PDB file of C-alpha atoms in Angstrom:
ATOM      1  CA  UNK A 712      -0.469 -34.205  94.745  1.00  0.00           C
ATOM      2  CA  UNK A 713       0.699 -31.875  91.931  1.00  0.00           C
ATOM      3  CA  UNK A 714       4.065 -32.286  89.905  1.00  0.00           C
ATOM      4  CA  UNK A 715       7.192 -30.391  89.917  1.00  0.00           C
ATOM      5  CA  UNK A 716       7.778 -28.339  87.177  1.00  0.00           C
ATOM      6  CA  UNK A 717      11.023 -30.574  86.772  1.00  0.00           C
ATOM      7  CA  UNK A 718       9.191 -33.906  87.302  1.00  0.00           C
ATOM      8  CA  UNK A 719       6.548 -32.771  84.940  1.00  0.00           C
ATOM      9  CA  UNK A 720       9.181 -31.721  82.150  1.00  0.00           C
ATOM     10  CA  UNK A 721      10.996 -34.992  82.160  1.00  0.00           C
ATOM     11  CA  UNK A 722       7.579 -36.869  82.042  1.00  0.00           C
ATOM     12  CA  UNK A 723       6.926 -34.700  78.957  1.00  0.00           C
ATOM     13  CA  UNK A 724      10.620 -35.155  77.230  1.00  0.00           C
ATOM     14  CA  UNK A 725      10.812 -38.987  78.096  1.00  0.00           C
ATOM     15  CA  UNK A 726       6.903 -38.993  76.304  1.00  0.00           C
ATOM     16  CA  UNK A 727       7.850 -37.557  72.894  1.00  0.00           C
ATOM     17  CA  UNK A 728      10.775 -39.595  72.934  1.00  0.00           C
ATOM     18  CA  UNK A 729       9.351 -42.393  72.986  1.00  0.00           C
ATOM     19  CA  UNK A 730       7.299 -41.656  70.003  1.00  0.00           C
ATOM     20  CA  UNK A 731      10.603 -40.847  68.228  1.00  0.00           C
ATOM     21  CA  UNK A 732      11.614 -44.464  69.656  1.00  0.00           C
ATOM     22  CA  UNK A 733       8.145 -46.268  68.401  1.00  0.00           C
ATOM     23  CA  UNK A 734       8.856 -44.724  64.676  1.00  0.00           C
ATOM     24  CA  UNK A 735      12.111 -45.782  64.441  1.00  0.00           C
ATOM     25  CA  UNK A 736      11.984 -49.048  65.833  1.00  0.00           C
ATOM     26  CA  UNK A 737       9.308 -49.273  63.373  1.00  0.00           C
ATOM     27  CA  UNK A 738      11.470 -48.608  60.105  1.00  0.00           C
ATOM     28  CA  UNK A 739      13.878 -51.036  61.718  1.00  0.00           C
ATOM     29  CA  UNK A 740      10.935 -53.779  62.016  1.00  0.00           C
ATOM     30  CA  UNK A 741       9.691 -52.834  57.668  1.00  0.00           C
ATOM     31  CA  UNK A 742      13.339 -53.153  56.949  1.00  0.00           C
ATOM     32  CA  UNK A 743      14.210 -56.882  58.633  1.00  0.00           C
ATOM     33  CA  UNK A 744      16.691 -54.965  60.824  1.00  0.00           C
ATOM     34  CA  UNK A 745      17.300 -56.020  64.453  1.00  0.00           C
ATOM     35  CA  UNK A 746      18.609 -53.075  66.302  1.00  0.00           C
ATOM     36  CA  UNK A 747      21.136 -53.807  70.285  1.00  0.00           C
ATOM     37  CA  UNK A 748      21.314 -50.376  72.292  1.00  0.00           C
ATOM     38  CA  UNK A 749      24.924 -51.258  73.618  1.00  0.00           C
ATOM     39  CA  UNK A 750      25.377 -49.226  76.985  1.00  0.00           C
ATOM     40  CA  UNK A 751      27.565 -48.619  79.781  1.00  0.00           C
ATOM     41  CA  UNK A 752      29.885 -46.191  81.552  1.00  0.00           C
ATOM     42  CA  UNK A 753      32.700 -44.840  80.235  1.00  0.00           C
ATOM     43  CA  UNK A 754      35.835 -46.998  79.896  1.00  0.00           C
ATOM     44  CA  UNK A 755      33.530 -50.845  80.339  1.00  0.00           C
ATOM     45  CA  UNK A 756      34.575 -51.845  76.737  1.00  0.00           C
ATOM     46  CA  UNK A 757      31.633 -51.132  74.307  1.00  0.00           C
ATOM     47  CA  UNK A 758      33.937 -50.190  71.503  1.00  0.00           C
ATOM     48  CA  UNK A 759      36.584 -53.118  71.911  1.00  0.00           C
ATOM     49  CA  UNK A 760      33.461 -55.085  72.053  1.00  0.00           C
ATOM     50  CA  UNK A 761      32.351 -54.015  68.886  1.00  0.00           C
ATOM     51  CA  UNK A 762      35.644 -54.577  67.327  1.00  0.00           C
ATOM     52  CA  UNK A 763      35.804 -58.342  68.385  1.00  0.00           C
ATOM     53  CA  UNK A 764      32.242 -58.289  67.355  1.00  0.00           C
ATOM     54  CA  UNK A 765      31.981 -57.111  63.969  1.00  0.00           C
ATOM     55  CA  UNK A 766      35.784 -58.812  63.319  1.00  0.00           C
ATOM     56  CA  UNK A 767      33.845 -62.400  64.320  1.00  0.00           C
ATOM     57  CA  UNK A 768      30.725 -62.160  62.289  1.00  0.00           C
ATOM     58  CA  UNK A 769      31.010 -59.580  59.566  1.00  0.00           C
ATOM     59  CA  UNK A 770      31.207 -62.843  56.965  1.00  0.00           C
ATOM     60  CA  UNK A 771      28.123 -64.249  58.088  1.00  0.00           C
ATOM     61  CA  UNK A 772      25.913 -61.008  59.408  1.00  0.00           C
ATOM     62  CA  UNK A 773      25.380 -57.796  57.512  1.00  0.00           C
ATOM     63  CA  UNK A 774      26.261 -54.922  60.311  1.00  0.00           C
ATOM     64  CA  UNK A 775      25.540 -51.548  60.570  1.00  0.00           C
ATOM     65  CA  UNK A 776      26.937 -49.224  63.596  1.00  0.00           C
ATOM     66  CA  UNK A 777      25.384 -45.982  64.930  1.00  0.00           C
ATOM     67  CA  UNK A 778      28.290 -44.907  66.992  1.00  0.00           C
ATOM     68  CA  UNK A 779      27.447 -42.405  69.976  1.00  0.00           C
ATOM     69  CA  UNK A 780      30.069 -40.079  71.257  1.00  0.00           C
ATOM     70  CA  UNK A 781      29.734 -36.625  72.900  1.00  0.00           C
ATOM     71  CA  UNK A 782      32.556 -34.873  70.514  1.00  0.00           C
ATOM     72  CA  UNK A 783      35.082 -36.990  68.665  1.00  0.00           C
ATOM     73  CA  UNK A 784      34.875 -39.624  65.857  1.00  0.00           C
ATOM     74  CA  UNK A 785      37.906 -41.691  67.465  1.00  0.00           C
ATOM     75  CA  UNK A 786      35.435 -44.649  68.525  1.00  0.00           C
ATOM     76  CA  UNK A 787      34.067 -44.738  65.026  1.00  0.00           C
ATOM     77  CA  UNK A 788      36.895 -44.420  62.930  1.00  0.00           C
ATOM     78  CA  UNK A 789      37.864 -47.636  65.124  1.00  0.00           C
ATOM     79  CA  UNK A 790      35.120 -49.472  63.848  1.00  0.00           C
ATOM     80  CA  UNK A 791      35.303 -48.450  59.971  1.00  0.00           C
ATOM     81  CA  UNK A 792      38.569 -49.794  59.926  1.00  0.00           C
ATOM     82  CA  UNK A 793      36.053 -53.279  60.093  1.00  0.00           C
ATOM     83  CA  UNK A 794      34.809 -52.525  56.710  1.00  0.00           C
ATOM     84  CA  UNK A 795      30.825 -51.792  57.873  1.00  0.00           C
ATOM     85  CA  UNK A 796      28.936 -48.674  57.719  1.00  0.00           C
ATOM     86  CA  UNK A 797      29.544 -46.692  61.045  1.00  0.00           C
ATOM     87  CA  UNK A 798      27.465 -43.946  61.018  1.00  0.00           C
ATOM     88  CA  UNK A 799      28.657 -40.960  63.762  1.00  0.00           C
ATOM     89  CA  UNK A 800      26.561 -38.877  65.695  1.00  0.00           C
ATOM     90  CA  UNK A 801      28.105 -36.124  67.888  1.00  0.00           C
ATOM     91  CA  UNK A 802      25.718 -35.311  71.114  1.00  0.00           C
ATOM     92  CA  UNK A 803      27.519 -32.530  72.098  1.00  0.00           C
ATOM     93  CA  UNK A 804      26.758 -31.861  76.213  1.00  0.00           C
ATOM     94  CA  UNK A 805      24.026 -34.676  76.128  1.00  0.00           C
ATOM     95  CA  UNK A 806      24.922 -37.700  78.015  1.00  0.00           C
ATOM     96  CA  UNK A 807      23.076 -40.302  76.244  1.00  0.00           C
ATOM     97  CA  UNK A 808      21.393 -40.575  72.507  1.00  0.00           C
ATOM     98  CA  UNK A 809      17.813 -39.904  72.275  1.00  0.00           C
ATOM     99  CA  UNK A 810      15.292 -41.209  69.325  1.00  0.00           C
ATOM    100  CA  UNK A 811      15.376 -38.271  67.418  1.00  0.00           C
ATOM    101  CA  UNK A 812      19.378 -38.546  67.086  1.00  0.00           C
ATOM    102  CA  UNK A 813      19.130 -41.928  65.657  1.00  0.00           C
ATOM    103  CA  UNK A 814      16.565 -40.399  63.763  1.00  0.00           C
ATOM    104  CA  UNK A 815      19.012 -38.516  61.982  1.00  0.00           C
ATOM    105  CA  UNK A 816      21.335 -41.798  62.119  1.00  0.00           C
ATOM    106  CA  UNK A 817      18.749 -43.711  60.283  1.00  0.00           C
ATOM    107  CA  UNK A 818      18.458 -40.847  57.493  1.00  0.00           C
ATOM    108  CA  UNK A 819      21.944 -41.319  56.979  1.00  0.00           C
ATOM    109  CA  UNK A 820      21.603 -44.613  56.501  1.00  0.00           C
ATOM    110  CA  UNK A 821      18.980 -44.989  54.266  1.00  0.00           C
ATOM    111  CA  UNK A 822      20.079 -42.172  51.925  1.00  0.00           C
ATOM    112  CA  UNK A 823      23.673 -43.983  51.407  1.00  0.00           C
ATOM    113  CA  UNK A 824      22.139 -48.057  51.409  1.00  0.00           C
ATOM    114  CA  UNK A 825      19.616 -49.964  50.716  1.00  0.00           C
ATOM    115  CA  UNK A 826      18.910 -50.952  54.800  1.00  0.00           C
ATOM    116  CA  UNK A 827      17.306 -53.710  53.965  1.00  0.00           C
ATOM    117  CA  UNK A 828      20.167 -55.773  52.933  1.00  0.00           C
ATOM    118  CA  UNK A 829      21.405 -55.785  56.410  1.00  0.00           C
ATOM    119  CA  UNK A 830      21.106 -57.723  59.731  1.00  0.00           C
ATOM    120  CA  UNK A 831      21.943 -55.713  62.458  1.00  0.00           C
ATOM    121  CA  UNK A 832      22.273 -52.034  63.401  1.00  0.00           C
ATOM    122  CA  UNK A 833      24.571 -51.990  66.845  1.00  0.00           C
ATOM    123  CA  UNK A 834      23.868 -48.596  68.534  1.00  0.00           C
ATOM    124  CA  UNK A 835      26.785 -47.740  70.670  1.00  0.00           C
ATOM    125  CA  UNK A 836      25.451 -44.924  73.499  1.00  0.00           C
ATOM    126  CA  UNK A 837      27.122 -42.472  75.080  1.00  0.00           C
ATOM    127  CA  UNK A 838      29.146 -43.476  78.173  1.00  0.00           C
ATOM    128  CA  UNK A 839      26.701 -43.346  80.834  1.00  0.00           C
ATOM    129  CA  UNK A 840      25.117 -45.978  84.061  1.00  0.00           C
ATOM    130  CA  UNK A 841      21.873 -43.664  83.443  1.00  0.00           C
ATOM    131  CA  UNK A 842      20.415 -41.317  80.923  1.00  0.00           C
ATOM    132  CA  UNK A 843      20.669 -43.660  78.249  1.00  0.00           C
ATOM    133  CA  UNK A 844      18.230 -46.818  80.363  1.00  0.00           C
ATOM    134  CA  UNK A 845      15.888 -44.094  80.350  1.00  0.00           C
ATOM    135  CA  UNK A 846      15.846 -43.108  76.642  1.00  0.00           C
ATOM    136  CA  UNK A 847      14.398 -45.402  74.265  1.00  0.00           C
ATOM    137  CA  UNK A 848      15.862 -45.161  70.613  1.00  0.00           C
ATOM    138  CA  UNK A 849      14.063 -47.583  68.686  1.00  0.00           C
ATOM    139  CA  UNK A 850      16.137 -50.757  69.957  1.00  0.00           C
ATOM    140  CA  UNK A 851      14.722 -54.449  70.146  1.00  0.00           C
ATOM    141  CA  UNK A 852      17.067 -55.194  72.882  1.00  0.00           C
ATOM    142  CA  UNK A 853      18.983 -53.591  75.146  1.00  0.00           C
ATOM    143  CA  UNK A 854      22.784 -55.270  76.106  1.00  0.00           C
ATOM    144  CA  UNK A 855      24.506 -53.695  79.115  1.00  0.00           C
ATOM    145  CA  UNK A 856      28.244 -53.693  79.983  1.00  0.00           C
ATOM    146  CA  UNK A 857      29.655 -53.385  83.413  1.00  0.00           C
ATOM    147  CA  UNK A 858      33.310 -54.227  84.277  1.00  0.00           C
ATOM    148  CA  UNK A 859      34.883 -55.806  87.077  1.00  0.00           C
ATOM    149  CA  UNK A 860      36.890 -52.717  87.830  1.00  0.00           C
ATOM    150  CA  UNK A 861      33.734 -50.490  89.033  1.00  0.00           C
ATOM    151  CA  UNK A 862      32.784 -52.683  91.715  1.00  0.00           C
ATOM    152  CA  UNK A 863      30.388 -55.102  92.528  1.00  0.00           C
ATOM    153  CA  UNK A 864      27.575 -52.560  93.822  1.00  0.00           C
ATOM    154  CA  UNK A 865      26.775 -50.922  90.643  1.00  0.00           C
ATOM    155  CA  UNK A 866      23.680 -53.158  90.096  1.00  0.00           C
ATOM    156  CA  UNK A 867      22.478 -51.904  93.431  1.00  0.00           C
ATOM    157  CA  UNK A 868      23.373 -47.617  92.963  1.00  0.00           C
ATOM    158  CA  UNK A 869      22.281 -47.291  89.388  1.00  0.00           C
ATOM    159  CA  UNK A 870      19.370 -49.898  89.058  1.00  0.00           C
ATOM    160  CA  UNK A 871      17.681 -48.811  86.114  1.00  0.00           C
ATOM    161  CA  UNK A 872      20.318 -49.926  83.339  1.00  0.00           C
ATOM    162  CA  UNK A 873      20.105 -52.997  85.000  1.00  0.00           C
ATOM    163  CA  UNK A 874      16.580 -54.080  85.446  1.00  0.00           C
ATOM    164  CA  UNK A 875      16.063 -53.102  81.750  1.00  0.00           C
ATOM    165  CA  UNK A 876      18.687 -55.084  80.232  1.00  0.00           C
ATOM    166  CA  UNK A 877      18.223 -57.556  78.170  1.00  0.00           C
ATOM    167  CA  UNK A 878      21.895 -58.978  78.513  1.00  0.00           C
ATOM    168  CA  UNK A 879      24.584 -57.747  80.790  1.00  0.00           C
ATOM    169  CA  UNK A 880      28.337 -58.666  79.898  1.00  0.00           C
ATOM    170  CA  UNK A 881      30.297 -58.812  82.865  1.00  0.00           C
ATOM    171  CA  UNK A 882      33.782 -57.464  81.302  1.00  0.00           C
ATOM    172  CA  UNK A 883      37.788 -57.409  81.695  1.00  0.00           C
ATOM    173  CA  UNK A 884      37.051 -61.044  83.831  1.00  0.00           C
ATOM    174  CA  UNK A 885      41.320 -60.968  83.346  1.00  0.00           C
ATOM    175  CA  UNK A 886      41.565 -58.611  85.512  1.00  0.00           C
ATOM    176  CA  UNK A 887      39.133 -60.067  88.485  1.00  0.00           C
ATOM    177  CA  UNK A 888      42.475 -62.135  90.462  1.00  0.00           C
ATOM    178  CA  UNK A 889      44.225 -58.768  90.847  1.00  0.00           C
ATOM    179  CA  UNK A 890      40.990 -57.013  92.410  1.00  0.00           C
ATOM    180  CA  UNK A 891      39.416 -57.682  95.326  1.00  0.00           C
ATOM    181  CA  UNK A 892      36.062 -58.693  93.662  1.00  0.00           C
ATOM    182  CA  UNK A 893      34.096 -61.569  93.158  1.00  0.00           C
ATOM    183  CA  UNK A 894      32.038 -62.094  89.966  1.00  0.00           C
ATOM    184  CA  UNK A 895      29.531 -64.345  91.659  1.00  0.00           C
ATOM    185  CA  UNK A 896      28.588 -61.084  93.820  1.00  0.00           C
ATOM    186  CA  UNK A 897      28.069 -58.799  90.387  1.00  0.00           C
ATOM    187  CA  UNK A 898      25.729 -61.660  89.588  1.00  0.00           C
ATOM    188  CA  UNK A 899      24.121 -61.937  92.407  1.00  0.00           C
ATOM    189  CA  UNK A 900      23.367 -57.872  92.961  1.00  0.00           C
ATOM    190  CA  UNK A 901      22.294 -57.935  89.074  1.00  0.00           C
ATOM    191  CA  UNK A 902      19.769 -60.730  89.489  1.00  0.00           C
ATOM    192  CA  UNK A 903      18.381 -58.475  92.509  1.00  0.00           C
ATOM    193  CA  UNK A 904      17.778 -56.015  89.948  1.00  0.00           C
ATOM    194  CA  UNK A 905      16.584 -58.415  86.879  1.00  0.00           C
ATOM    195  CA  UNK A 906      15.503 -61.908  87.192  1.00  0.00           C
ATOM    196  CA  UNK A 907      15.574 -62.990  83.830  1.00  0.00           C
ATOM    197  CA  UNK A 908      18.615 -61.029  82.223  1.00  0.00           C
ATOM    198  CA  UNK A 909      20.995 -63.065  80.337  1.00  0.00           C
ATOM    199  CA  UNK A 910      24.644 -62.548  82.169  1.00  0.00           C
ATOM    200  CA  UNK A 911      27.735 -63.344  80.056  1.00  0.00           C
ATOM    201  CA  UNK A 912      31.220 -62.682  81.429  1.00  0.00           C
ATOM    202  CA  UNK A 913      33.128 -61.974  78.932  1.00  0.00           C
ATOM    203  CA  UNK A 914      37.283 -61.129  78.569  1.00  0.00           C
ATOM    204  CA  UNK A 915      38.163 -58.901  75.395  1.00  0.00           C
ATOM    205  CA  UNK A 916      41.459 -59.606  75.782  1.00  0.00           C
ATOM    206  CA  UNK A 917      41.618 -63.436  76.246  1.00  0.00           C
ATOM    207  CA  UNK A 918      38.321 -64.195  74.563  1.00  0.00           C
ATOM    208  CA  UNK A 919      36.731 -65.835  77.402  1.00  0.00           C
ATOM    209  CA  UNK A 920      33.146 -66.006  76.943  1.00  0.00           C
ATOM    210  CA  UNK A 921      32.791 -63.897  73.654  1.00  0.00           C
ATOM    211  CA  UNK A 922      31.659 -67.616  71.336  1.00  0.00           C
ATOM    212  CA  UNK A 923      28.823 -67.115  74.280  1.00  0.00           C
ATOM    213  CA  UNK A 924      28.367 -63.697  73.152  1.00  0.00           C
ATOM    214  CA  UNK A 925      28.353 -64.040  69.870  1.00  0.00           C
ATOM    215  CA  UNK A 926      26.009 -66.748  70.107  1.00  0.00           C
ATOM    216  CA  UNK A 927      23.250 -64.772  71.751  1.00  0.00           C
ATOM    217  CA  UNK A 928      23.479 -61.970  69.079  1.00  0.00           C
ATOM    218  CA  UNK A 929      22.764 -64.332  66.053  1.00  0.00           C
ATOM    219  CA  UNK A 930      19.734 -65.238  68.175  1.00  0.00           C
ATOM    220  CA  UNK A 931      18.512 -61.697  68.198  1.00  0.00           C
ATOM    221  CA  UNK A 932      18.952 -61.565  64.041  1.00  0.00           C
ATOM    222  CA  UNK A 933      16.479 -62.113  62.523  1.00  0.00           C
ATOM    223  CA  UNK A 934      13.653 -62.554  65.102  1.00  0.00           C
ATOM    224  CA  UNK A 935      11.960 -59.439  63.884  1.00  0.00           C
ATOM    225  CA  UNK A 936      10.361 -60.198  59.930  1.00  0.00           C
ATOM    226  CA  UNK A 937       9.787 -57.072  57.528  1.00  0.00           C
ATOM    227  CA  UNK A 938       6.469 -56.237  58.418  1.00  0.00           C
ATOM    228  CA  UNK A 939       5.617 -55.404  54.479  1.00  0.00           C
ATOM    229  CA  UNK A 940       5.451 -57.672  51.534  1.00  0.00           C
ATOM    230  CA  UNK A 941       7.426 -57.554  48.264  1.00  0.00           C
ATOM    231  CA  UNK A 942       4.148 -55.617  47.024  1.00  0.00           C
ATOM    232  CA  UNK A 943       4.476 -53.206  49.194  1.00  0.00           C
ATOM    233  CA  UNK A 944       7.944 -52.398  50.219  1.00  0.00           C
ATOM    234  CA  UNK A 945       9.538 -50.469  53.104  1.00  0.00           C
ATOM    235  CA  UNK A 946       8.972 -46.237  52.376  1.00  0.00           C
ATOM    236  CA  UNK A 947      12.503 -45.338  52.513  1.00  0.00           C
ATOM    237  CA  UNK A 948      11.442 -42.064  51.074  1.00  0.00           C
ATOM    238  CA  UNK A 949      10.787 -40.625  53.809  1.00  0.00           C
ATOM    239  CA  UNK A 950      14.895 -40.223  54.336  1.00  0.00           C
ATOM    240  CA  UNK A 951      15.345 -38.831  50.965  1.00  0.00           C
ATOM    241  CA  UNK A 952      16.675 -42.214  49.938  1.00  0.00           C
TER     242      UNK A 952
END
């Protein structure tokens, strides 16, 4: 059976970015750096997420953000307002980052630190249930976000996000007695889609289930070692550094 020209194309683009993905994640792995692809749809919370995030460990974890947006800098000037690095990249029409943007997100960063000294780099993607579960940027884990207000089906319509994350935050759990929703059922269509995903709901308002959060990035830190030795350090000259 022969391939669409379409099928065949996005076989191709998904291939070399995955490449891009495999080089990046390996810079990430030389330089000690765990790297969370945040995703969701618009309007689930990633960048209020952030906020509580890097506001609760910035003392104890070095953070980095590669903020996503598909014109404005209004998420990331947000998040400098934290005191970390946010580095901005503009995707114009696309709906999702690819490996070679974060490409250009990791020159930045290693041309203006020394990304060693940090923890974490927290990748928030463009608002989006698909394109970005497809494309790989170099992440060790992927955490998905889906709130309480889009319904408990969106496991079951848009099942790729889902069976490839890592950990799903069920968020705005405030707002669940004033819809007609039950959280048990979001869990319940998720685990359809992915056994073994960690599921934390989570309420940026009240707090409710963000220690849990919080808890289950510091486990991620740190689980990937430099891959070089003192000897023979990370080539950061490669980004100009």
């Amino acid at each position: 059976m022969h391939q669409t020209f379409d099928a065949a194309l996005g076989i191709n683009l998904l291939h070399v970015n995955q490449a891009g993905a495999d080089d990046n994640r390996a810079h990430f792995d030389e330089w000690g750096l765990t790297c969370l692809n945040i995703m969701s749809s618009p309007g689930a919370g990633k960048t209020v997420l952030l906020e509580r995030t890097l506001a609760a460990l910035n003392d104890t974890v070095k953070m980095v953000v590669i903020e996503g947006d598909m014109t404005t800098e209004l998420d990331a000037e947000r998040l400098r307002k934290y005191g970390v690095p946010v580095i901005a990249i503009n995707t114009g029409r696309s709906c999702h980052l690819d490996s070679k943007m974060v490409s250009g997100g990791i020159h930045q960063l290693a041309y203006s630190y020394e990304p060693s000294e940090f923890d974490l780099v927290l990748v928030e993607n463009v608002g989006n249930l698909v394109c970005p579960a497809e494309f790989e940027v170099g992440e060790h884990a992927k955490v998905a976000l889906l709130s309480v207000t889009e319904g408990e089906d969106k496991p079951l319509k848009y099942p790729v996000m889902f069976q490839q994350a890592d950990c799903l935050l069920i968020t705005k759990i405030d707002l669940a007695p004033y819809l007609d929703i039950e959280i048990s059922r979001i869990e319940e269509n998720v685990r359809q889609m992915n056994p073994h995903v960690t599921i934390i709901p989570v309420s940026a308002k009240t707090g409710e289930g963000l220690a849990l959060w919080y808890d289950w990035v510091r486990s991620q830190v740190g689980r990937f070692a430099p891959v070089t030795s003192e000897a023979n350090p990370p080539n950061v000259a490669a980004f100009g550094h």
